[in-house]
Coordinates of C-alpha atoms in Angstrom, one line a residue:
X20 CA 7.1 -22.6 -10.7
X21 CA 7.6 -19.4 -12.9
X22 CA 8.0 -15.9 -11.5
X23 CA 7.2 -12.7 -12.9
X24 CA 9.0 -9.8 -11.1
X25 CA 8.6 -6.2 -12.6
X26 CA 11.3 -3.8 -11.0
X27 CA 10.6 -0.1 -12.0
X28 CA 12.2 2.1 -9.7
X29 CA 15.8 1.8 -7.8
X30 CA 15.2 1.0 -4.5
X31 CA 12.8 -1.8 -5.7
X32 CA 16.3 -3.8 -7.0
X33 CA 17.8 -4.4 -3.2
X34 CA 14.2 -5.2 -2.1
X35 CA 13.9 -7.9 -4.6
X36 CA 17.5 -9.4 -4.5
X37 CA 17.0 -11.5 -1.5
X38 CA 13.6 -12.7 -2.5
X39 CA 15.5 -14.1 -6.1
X40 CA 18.1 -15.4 -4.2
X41 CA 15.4 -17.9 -2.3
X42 CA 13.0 -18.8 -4.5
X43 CA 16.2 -20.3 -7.1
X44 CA 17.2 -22.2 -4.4
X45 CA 13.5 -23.3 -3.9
X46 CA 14.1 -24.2 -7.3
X47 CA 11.9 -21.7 -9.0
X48 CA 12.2 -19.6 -12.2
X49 CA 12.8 -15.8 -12.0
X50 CA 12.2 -13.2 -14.8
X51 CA 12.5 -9.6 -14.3
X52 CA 11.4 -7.2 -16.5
X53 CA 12.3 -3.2 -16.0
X54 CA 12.2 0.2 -17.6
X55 CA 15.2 2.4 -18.1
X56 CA 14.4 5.0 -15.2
X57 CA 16.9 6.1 -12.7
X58 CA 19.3 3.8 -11.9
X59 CA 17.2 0.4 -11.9
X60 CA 19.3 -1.0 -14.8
X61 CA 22.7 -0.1 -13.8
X62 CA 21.8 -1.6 -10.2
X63 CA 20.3 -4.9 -12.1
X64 CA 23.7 -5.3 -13.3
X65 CA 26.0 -4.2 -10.9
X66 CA 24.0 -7.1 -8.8
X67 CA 24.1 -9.5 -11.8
X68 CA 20.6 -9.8 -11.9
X69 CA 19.3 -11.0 -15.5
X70 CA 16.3 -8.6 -16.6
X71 CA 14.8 -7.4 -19.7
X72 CA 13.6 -3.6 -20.3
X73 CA 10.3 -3.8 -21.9
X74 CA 8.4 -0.4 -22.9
X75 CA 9.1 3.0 -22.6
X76 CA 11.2 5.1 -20.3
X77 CA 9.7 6.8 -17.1
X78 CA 6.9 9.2 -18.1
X79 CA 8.2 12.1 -16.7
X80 CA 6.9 14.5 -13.6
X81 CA 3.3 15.4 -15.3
X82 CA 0.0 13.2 -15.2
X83 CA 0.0 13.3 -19.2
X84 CA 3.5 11.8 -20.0
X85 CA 2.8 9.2 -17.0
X86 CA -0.2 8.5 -18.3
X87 CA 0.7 8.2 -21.8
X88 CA 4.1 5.9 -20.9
X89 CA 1.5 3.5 -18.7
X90 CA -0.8 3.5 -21.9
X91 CA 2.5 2.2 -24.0
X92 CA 4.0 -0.4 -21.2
X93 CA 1.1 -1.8 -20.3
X94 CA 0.4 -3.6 -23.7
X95 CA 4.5 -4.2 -24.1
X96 CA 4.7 -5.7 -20.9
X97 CA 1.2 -7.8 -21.9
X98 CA 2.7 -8.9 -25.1
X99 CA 6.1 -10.0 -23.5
X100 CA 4.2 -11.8 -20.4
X101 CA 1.5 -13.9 -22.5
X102 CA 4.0 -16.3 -24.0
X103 CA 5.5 -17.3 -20.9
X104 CA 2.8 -18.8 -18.9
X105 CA 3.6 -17.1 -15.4
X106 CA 2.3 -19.2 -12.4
X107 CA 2.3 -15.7 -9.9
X108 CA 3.7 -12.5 -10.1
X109 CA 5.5 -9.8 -7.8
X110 CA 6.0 -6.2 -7.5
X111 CA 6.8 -3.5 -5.2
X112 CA 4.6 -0.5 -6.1
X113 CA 5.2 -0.7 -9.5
X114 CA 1.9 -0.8 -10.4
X115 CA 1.9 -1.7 -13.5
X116 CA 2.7 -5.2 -13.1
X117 CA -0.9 -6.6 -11.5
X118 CA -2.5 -4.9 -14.1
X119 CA -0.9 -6.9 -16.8
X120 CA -1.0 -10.2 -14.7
X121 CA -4.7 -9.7 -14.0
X122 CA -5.5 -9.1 -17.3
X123 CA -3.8 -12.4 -18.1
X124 CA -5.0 -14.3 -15.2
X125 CA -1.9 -14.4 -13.3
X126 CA -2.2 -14.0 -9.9
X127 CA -0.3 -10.9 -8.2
X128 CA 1.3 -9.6 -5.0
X129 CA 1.5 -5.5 -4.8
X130 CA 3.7 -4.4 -2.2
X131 CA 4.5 -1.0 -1.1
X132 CA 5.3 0.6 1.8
X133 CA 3.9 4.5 1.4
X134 CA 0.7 4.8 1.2
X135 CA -0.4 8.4 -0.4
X136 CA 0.7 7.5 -3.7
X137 CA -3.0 6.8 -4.3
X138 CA -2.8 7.3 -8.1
X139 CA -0.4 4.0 -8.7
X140 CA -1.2 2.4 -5.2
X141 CA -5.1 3.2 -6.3
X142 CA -4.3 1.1 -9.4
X143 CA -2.3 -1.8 -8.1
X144 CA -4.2 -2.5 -4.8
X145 CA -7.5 -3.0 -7.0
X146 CA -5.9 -5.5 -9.6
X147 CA -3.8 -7.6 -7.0
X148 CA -4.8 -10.7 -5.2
X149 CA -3.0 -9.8 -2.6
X150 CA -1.3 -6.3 -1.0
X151 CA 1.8 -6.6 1.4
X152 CA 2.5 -3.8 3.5
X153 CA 4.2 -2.6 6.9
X154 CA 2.2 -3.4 9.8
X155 CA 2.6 0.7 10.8
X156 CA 0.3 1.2 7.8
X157 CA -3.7 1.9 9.6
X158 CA -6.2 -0.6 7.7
X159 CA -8.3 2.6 6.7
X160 CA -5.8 4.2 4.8
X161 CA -6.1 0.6 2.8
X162 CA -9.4 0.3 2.2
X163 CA -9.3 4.0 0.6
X164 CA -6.4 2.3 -2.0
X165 CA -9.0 -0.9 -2.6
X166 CA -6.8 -3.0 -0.1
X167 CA -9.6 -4.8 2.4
X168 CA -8.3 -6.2 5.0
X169 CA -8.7 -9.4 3.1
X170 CA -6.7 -8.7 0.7
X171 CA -4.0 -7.6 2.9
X172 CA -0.9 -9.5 4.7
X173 CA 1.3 -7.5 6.5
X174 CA 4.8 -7.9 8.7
X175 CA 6.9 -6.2 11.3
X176 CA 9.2 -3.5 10.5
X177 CA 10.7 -2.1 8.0
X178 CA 11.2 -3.6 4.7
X179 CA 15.2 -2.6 4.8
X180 CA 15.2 -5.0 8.0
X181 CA 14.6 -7.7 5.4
X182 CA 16.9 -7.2 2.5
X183 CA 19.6 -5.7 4.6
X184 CA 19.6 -9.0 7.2
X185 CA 22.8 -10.4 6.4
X186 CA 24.2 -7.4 5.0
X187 CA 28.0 -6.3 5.6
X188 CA 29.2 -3.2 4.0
X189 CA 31.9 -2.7 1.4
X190 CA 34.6 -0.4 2.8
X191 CA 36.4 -0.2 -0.6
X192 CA 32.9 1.8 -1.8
X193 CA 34.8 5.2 0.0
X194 CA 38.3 4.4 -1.3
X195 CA 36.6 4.1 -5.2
X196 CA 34.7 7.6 -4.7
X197 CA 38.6 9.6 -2.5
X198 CA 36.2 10.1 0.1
X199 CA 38.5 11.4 3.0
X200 CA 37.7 9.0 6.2
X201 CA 38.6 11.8 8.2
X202 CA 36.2 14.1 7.5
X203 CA 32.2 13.8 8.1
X204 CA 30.8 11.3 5.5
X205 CA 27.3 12.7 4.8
X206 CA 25.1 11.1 2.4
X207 CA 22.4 12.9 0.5
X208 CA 19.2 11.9 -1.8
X209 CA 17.7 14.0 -3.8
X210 CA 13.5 14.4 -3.7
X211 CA 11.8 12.6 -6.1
X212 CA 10.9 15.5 -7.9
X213 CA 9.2 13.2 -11.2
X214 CA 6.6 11.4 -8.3
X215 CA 2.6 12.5 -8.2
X216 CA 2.8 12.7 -4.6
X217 CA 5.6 14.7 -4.2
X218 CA 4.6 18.0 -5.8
X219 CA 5.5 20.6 -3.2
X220 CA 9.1 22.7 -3.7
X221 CA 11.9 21.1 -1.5
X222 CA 14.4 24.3 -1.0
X223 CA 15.3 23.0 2.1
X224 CA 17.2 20.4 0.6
X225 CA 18.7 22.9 -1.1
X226 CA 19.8 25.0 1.7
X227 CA 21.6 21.8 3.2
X228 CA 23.4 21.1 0.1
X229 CA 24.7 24.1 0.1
X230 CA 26.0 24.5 3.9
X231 CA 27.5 20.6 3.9
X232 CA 28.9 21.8 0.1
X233 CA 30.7 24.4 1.4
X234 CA 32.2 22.6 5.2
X235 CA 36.0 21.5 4.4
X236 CA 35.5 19.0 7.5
X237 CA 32.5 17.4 5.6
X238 CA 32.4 15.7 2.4
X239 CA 29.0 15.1 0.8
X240 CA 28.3 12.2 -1.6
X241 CA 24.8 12.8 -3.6
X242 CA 23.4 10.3 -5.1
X243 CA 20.8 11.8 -7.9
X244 CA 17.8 10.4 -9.1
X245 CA 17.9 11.4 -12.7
X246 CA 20.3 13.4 -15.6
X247 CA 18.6 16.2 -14.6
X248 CA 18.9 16.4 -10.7
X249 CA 22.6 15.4 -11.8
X250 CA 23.8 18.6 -13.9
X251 CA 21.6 20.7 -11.5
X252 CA 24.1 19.4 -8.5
X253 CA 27.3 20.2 -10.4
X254 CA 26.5 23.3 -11.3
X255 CA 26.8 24.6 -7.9
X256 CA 30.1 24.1 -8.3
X257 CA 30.7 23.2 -4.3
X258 CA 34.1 22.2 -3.5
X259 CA 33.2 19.1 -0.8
X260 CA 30.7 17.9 -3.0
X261 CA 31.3 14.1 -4.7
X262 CA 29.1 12.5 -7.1
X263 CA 28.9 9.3 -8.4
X264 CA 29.6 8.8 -12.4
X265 CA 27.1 5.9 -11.6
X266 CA 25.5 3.5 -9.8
X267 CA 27.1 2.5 -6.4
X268 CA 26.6 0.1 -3.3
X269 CA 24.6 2.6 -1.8
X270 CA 23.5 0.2 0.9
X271 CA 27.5 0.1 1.4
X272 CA 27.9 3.9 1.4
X273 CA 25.0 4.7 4.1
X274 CA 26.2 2.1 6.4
X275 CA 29.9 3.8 6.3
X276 CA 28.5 7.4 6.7
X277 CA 28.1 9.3 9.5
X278 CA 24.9 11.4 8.8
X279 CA 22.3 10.5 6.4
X280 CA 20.1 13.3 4.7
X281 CA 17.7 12.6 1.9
X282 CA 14.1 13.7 0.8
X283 CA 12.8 11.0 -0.2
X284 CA 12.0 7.1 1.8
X285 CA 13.9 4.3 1.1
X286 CA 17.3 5.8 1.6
X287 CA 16.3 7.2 4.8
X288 CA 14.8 3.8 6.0
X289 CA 17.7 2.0 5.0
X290 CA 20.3 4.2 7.6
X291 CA 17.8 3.2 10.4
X292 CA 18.0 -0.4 9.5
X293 CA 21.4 -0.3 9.7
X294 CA 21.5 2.3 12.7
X295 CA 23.0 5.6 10.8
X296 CA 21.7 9.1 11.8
X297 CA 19.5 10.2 9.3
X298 CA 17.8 13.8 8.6
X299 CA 14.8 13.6 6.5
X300 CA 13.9 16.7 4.4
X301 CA 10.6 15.2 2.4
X302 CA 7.9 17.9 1.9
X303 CA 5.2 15.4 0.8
X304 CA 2.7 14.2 3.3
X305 CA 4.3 11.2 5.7
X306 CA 3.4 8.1 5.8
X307 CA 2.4 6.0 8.4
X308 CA 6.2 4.3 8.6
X309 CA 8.0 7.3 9.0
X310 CA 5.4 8.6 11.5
X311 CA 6.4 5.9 13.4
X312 CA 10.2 5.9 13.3
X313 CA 9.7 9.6 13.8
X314 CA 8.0 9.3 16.7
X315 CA 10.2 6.6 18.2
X316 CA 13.0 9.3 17.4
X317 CA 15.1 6.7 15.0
X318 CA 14.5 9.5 12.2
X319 CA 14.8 13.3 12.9
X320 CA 13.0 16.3 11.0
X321 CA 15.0 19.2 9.8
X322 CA 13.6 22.2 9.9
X323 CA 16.9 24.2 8.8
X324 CA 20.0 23.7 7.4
X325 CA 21.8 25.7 10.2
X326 CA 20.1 22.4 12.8
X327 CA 22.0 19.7 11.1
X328 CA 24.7 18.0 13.6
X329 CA 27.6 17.5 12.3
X330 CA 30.1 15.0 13.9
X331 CA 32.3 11.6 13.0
X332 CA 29.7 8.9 14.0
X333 CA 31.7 6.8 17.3
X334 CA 29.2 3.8 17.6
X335 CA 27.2 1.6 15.6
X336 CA 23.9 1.4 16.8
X337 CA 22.3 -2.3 17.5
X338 CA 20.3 -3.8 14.2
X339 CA 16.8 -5.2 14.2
X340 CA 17.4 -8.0 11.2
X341 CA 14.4 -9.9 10.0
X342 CA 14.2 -13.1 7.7
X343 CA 13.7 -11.8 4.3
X344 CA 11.8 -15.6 3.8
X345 CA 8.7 -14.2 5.7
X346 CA 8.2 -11.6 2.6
X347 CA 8.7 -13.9 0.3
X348 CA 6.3 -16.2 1.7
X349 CA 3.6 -13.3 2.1
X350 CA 3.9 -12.5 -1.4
X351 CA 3.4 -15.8 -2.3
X352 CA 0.1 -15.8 -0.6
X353 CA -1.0 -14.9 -4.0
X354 CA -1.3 -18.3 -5.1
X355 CA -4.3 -18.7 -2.7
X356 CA -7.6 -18.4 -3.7

């Protein structure tokens, strides 16, 4: 069998590395296709994963340059698809992909895991075959995104239990950035200042960079979304402040930190899979996964910079790791009728 994965976005890259892993030793064929945004590409190769960028970069934080850079991939990634006879196709909120496979017969699983991103979800939900998603998700918010509930599989959890199962961090991942193993290792992600949903100012984030920036008992590794988030950290100029030249083991660096803060998901999810205090700072409306961890108390809400403990982390806390098989096999659902 042939598989058609498109990975758009960073986080998508650990999220799909498992699921490669099993279905070549099922035997199957894996293409990946991608878009230069972020750091997708440099994490496709730092995890030796053979892909091909086909269309134009990331359209940028308005409707108009998103929608013009969909109107230009959708046709590249159509030509590049058609001669290759795909057999089902996989993708994790990049919406883009079940458009193309539908329009070429190819059946399509759409996963996400954050729901109000109705534009893209909007899109994908209503050209898949079938939509995987968190159980923590409510049906209605679904059916709003064109997902009926017989469209939709879901599973337990979080999607970082999955791909971070078997997982052991990378303690050279401090050594190759000087971090200083006595001081408080905080990580920080930036918002995702370029996303429709997340239109709303985020100075908070700000404010925390700032005060962590500043502590000489703290050193704060950012990791930036874009150029532009980049040269906009460095030019505060803060003297505990590392940032990466590029891509890392990020996966490595949260599980070896001792406070997490970011304003965006993924990052955020992935310290509670691997049992990491983490501070979120997103100013978007949250989703139904985070309301949940939230209210279980596994992920805390700032409110002010001044709130944030900081302290070397003594324990690990205990890991919930699920069989990243189940996903696979619920995205391959698509091949039902």
């Amino acid at each position: 069998m042939r598989v058609w994965i498109d990975v758009s976005n960073s986080p998508q890259v650990p999220f799909f590395r498992p699921l490669i892993a099993l279905l070549e030793s099922r035997g199957h064929t894996v293409d990946v296709t991608t878009r230069n945004y972020a750091q997708t590409v440099e994490l496709l190769r730092l995890h030796d994963i053979p892909h091909e960028v086909v269309g134009p970069p990331h359209g940028g934080a308005g409707a108009w340059g998103k929608a013009r850079a969909m109107a230009t991939r959708l046709p590249a990634l159509r030509r590049w698809a058609k001669r290759r006879s795909f057999d089902v196709a996989f993708s994790h909120a990049s919406h883009e992909l079940p458009l193309t496979a539908r329009s070429l017969g190819v059946p399509a699983a759409y996963a996400f895991d954050y729901e109000f991103a109705r534009v893209q979800h909007g899109l994908g939900c209503r050209a898949a075959r079938r939509v995987v998603v968190p159980e923590a998700i409510p049906q209605e918010r679904l059916d709003r995104l064109g997902a009926s509930a017989g469209k939709v599989r879901r599973y337990p959890g979080l999607k970082e239990d999955y791909y971070l199962a078997s997982f052991e961090p990378d303690s050279s991942v401090l050594d190759g950035l000087a971090l200083d193993r006595g001081r408080v290792i905080v990580v920080m992600r930036p918002p995702p200042d370029v996303s429709l949903y997340h239109r709303h100012g985020n100075p908070l984030f700000m404010d925390v960079l700032r005060r962590l920036g500043s502590d000489p008992d703290v050193h704060v590794v950012v990791l930036p979304r874009t150029a532009e988030q980049r040269a906009t950290v460095w030019a505060l100029d803060l003297p505990s402040l590392v940032q990466p030249e590029q891509a890392v083991d990020a996966q490595s660096l949260v599980a070896l930190a001792d406070l997490v803060v970011s304003a965006g998901g993924t990052m955020n999810r992935e310290a509670v899979a691997l049992g990491v205090p983490v501070y979120t700072t997103f100013a978007g409306r949250v989703g139904a996964v985070d309301e949940s961890l939230i209210r279980r108390t596994r992920l805390g809400v700032l409110s002010s910079a001044a709130e944030l403990p900081l302290r070397k982390r003594e324990n690990r806390a205990r890991r919930v790791q699920r069989d990243p098989a189940l996903l696979l096999d619920l995205m391959l659902t698509a091949l039902e009728g």
